[in-house]
PDB file of C-alpha atoms in Angstrom:
ATOM      1  CA  UNK A  80     125.438 119.370  62.848  1.00  0.00           C
ATOM      2  CA  UNK A  81     125.162 117.643  66.160  1.00  0.00           C
ATOM      3  CA  UNK A  82     127.664 115.171  67.690  1.00  0.00           C
ATOM      4  CA  UNK A  83     126.160 111.682  67.339  1.00  0.00           C
ATOM      5  CA  UNK A  84     128.665 110.039  69.623  1.00  0.00           C
ATOM      6  CA  UNK A  85     127.228 111.721  72.730  1.00  0.00           C
ATOM      7  CA  UNK A  86     123.854 109.945  72.579  1.00  0.00           C
ATOM      8  CA  UNK A  87     125.523 106.772  71.972  1.00  0.00           C
ATOM      9  CA  UNK A  88     127.724 107.169  75.111  1.00  0.00           C
ATOM     10  CA  UNK A  89     124.697 108.082  77.155  1.00  0.00           C
ATOM     11  CA  UNK A  90     122.678 105.074  75.757  1.00  0.00           C
ATOM     12  CA  UNK A  91     125.846 102.784  76.616  1.00  0.00           C
ATOM     13  CA  UNK A  92     125.925 104.164  80.156  1.00  0.00           C
ATOM     14  CA  UNK A  93     122.219 103.645  80.674  1.00  0.00           C
ATOM     15  CA  UNK A  94     122.581 100.049  79.220  1.00  0.00           C
ATOM     16  CA  UNK A  95     125.504  99.487  81.676  1.00  0.00           C
ATOM     17  CA  UNK A  96     123.284 100.890  84.482  1.00  0.00           C
ATOM     18  CA  UNK A  97     120.476  98.681  83.576  1.00  0.00           C
ATOM     19  CA  UNK A  98     122.744  95.616  83.410  1.00  0.00           C
ATOM     20  CA  UNK A  99     124.133  96.503  86.868  1.00  0.00           C
ATOM     21  CA  UNK A 100     120.710  97.014  88.305  1.00  0.00           C
ATOM     22  CA  UNK A 101     119.473  93.814  87.031  1.00  0.00           C
ATOM     23  CA  UNK A 102     122.520  91.973  88.490  1.00  0.00           C
ATOM     24  CA  UNK A 103     122.066  93.560  91.834  1.00  0.00           C
ATOM     25  CA  UNK A 104     118.281  92.617  91.834  1.00  0.00           C
ATOM     26  CA  UNK A 105     119.221  89.006  90.855  1.00  0.00           C
ATOM     27  CA  UNK A 106     121.779  88.821  93.653  1.00  0.00           C
ATOM     28  CA  UNK A 107     119.466  90.412  96.195  1.00  0.00           C
ATOM     29  CA  UNK A 108     116.848  87.697  95.326  1.00  0.00           C
ATOM     30  CA  UNK A 109     119.497  84.983  95.724  1.00  0.00           C
ATOM     31  CA  UNK A 110     120.524  86.457  99.097  1.00  0.00           C
ATOM     32  CA  UNK A 111     116.897  85.435 100.203  1.00  0.00           C
ATOM     33  CA  UNK A 112     117.086  82.044  98.602  1.00  0.00           C
ATOM     34  CA  UNK A 113     116.653  78.859 100.734  1.00  0.00           C
ATOM     35  CA  UNK A 114     119.873  77.271  99.824  1.00  0.00           C
ATOM     36  CA  UNK A 115     122.948  78.448 101.658  1.00  0.00           C
ATOM     37  CA  UNK A 116     125.356  77.998  98.806  1.00  0.00           C
ATOM     38  CA  UNK A 117     123.328  80.230  96.667  1.00  0.00           C
ATOM     39  CA  UNK A 118     123.168  82.901  99.440  1.00  0.00           C
ATOM     40  CA  UNK A 119     126.882  82.615 100.165  1.00  0.00           C
ATOM     41  CA  UNK A 120     127.650  83.106  96.365  1.00  0.00           C
ATOM     42  CA  UNK A 121     125.142  86.170  96.144  1.00  0.00           C
ATOM     43  CA  UNK A 122     126.803  87.644  99.310  1.00  0.00           C
ATOM     44  CA  UNK A 123     130.330  87.246  97.962  1.00  0.00           C
ATOM     45  CA  UNK A 124     129.334  88.784  94.522  1.00  0.00           C
ATOM     46  CA  UNK A 125     127.416  91.698  96.222  1.00  0.00           C
ATOM     47  CA  UNK A 126     130.613  92.394  98.334  1.00  0.00           C
ATOM     48  CA  UNK A 127     132.714  92.398  95.360  1.00  0.00           C
ATOM     49  CA  UNK A 128     130.574  94.803  93.476  1.00  0.00           C
ATOM     50  CA  UNK A 129     130.490  97.187  96.345  1.00  0.00           C
ATOM     51  CA  UNK A 130     134.126  96.779  97.071  1.00  0.00           C
ATOM     52  CA  UNK A 131     135.255  97.415  93.461  1.00  0.00           C
ATOM     53  CA  UNK A 132     133.056 100.601  93.287  1.00  0.00           C
ATOM     54  CA  UNK A 133     134.366 102.021  96.429  1.00  0.00           C
ATOM     55  CA  UNK A 134     137.832 102.790  95.727  1.00  0.00           C
ATOM     56  CA  UNK A 135     136.948 106.376  95.850  1.00  0.00           C
ATOM     57  CA  UNK A 136     133.837 107.709  97.628  1.00  0.00           C
ATOM     58  CA  UNK A 137     133.588 111.102  96.105  1.00  0.00           C
ATOM     59  CA  UNK A 138     130.130 110.230  94.971  1.00  0.00           C
ATOM     60  CA  UNK A 139     127.697 107.379  95.802  1.00  0.00           C
ATOM     61  CA  UNK A 140     128.858 104.358  93.829  1.00  0.00           C
ATOM     62  CA  UNK A 141     126.249 102.917  91.440  1.00  0.00           C
ATOM     63  CA  UNK A 142     125.817  99.759  93.187  1.00  0.00           C
ATOM     64  CA  UNK A 143     124.733 101.500  96.425  1.00  0.00           C
ATOM     65  CA  UNK A 144     122.035 103.198  94.340  1.00  0.00           C
ATOM     66  CA  UNK A 145     120.576  99.931  93.288  1.00  0.00           C
ATOM     67  CA  UNK A 146     121.146  98.360  96.671  1.00  0.00           C
ATOM     68  CA  UNK A 147     119.175 101.001  98.621  1.00  0.00           C
ATOM     69  CA  UNK A 148     115.743  99.540  97.941  1.00  0.00           C
ATOM     70  CA  UNK A 149     117.000  96.102  99.164  1.00  0.00           C
ATOM     71  CA  UNK A 150     118.503  97.298 102.437  1.00  0.00           C
ATOM     72  CA  UNK A 151     115.587  96.684 104.588  1.00  0.00           C
ATOM     73  CA  UNK A 152     115.050  93.253 103.136  1.00  0.00           C
ATOM     74  CA  UNK A 153     118.769  92.424 103.865  1.00  0.00           C
ATOM     75  CA  UNK A 154     118.268  93.505 107.460  1.00  0.00           C
ATOM     76  CA  UNK A 155     115.186  91.230 107.773  1.00  0.00           C
ATOM     77  CA  UNK A 156     117.180  88.388 106.283  1.00  0.00           C
ATOM     78  CA  UNK A 157     119.958  89.039 108.719  1.00  0.00           C
ATOM     79  CA  UNK A 158     117.496  88.918 111.681  1.00  0.00           C
ATOM     80  CA  UNK A 159     116.039  85.537 110.469  1.00  0.00           C
ATOM     81  CA  UNK A 160     119.478  83.865 109.635  1.00  0.00           C
ATOM     82  CA  UNK A 161     120.587  81.127 111.867  1.00  0.00           C
ATOM     83  CA  UNK A 162     123.679  79.918 110.042  1.00  0.00           C
ATOM     84  CA  UNK A 163     126.334  81.466 112.205  1.00  0.00           C
ATOM     85  CA  UNK A 164     129.170  81.966 109.748  1.00  0.00           C
ATOM     86  CA  UNK A 165     126.819  83.388 107.063  1.00  0.00           C
ATOM     87  CA  UNK A 166     125.242  85.599 109.531  1.00  0.00           C
ATOM     88  CA  UNK A 167     128.691  87.093 110.497  1.00  0.00           C
ATOM     89  CA  UNK A 168     129.496  87.813 106.906  1.00  0.00           C
ATOM     90  CA  UNK A 169     126.090  89.305 106.205  1.00  0.00           C
ATOM     91  CA  UNK A 170     126.658  91.612 109.280  1.00  0.00           C
ATOM     92  CA  UNK A 171     130.009  92.739 107.777  1.00  0.00           C
ATOM     93  CA  UNK A 172     128.277  93.603 104.465  1.00  0.00           C
ATOM     94  CA  UNK A 173     125.254  95.322 106.345  1.00  0.00           C
ATOM     95  CA  UNK A 174     127.869  97.524 108.217  1.00  0.00           C
ATOM     96  CA  UNK A 175     129.186  98.936 104.933  1.00  0.00           C
ATOM     97  CA  UNK A 176     125.683  99.447 103.556  1.00  0.00           C
ATOM     98  CA  UNK A 177     124.535 101.077 106.793  1.00  0.00           C
ATOM     99  CA  UNK A 178     127.179 103.924 106.157  1.00  0.00           C
ATOM    100  CA  UNK A 179     124.917 105.109 103.323  1.00  0.00           C
ATOM    101  CA  UNK A 180     121.487 103.693 104.183  1.00  0.00           C
ATOM    102  CA  UNK A 181     120.907 104.305 107.955  1.00  0.00           C
ATOM    103  CA  UNK A 182     120.843 107.479 109.988  1.00  0.00           C
ATOM    104  CA  UNK A 183     124.022 108.333 112.008  1.00  0.00           C
ATOM    105  CA  UNK A 184     121.868 108.306 115.118  1.00  0.00           C
ATOM    106  CA  UNK A 185     121.309 104.629 114.807  1.00  0.00           C
ATOM    107  CA  UNK A 186     124.926 103.687 114.706  1.00  0.00           C
ATOM    108  CA  UNK A 187     124.078 100.579 112.580  1.00  0.00           C
ATOM    109  CA  UNK A 188     127.573 100.514 110.950  1.00  0.00           C
ATOM    110  CA  UNK A 189     129.066 100.008 114.374  1.00  0.00           C
ATOM    111  CA  UNK A 190     126.264  97.537 115.382  1.00  0.00           C
ATOM    112  CA  UNK A 191     126.836  95.300 112.475  1.00  0.00           C
ATOM    113  CA  UNK A 192     130.629  95.541 112.654  1.00  0.00           C
ATOM    114  CA  UNK A 193     130.306  94.303 116.232  1.00  0.00           C
ATOM    115  CA  UNK A 194     128.004  91.497 115.142  1.00  0.00           C
ATOM    116  CA  UNK A 195     130.118  90.564 112.280  1.00  0.00           C
ATOM    117  CA  UNK A 196     133.545  88.822 111.816  1.00  0.00           C
ATOM    118  CA  UNK A 197     135.450  91.958 112.964  1.00  0.00           C
ATOM    119  CA  UNK A 198     137.938  91.077 110.304  1.00  0.00           C
ATOM    120  CA  UNK A 199     138.921  92.896 107.142  1.00  0.00           C
ATOM    121  CA  UNK A 200     136.946  95.959 107.980  1.00  0.00           C
ATOM    122  CA  UNK A 201     139.808  98.180 106.787  1.00  0.00           C
ATOM    123  CA  UNK A 202     139.488  96.938 103.168  1.00  0.00           C
ATOM    124  CA  UNK A 203     136.394  99.037 102.845  1.00  0.00           C
ATOM    125  CA  UNK A 204     138.409 102.252 102.840  1.00  0.00           C
ATOM    126  CA  UNK A 205     138.976 105.521 104.659  1.00  0.00           C
ATOM    127  CA  UNK A 206     135.341 106.825 104.396  1.00  0.00           C
ATOM    128  CA  UNK A 207     134.099 103.650 106.132  1.00  0.00           C
ATOM    129  CA  UNK A 208     136.664 103.868 108.822  1.00  0.00           C
ATOM    130  CA  UNK A 209     135.872 107.528 109.367  1.00  0.00           C
ATOM    131  CA  UNK A 210     132.195 106.678 109.611  1.00  0.00           C
ATOM    132  CA  UNK A 211     132.880 103.996 112.042  1.00  0.00           C
ATOM    133  CA  UNK A 212     134.936 106.459 114.237  1.00  0.00           C
ATOM    134  CA  UNK A 213     131.949 108.822 114.123  1.00  0.00           C
ATOM    135  CA  UNK A 214     129.726 105.910 115.329  1.00  0.00           C
ATOM    136  CA  UNK A 215     132.106 105.092 118.205  1.00  0.00           C
ATOM    137  CA  UNK A 216     132.221 108.833 119.225  1.00  0.00           C
ATOM    138  CA  UNK A 217     128.440 108.900 119.134  1.00  0.00           C
ATOM    139  CA  UNK A 218     128.044 105.705 121.177  1.00  0.00           C
ATOM    140  CA  UNK A 219     130.707 107.168 123.833  1.00  0.00           C
ATOM    141  CA  UNK A 220     128.661 110.413 124.062  1.00  0.00           C
ATOM    142  CA  UNK A 221     125.416 108.466 124.569  1.00  0.00           C
ATOM    143  CA  UNK A 222     126.938 106.216 127.305  1.00  0.00           C
ATOM    144  CA  UNK A 223     128.667 109.124 128.992  1.00  0.00           C
ATOM    145  CA  UNK A 224     125.374 110.970 129.300  1.00  0.00           C
ATOM    146  CA  UNK A 225     123.729 108.189 131.355  1.00  0.00           C
TER     147      UNK A 225
END
């Protein structure tokens, strides 16, 4: 007779995934909200979700999977944001997301890092720092070729 605990675990995992996806969706919507306090809170929570899931980057963390469809919207929000401090913090977050969602040729992780606060970037871990180093190398190559 079959093991009945396995489907329950899969269902639990899928419920957990759905709840995480719903939370990411809600926070993504809040990031575009008209009120700065709502956007600040959403950004803070999104950063925490990503930070808590990136302790190891052996696979793409689940929040990244659910954030992919919002990345272009986040970039649009960034371009339209005029509140200086919020814009800096949003750039920091986009720098981390760009590691997964943009092409290496675009060097968006480096671009957003330089447009951001330039603080606390080490907190995102080894993979992020390695990615930034590769971006710096590519930028150096492109400038040297001129």
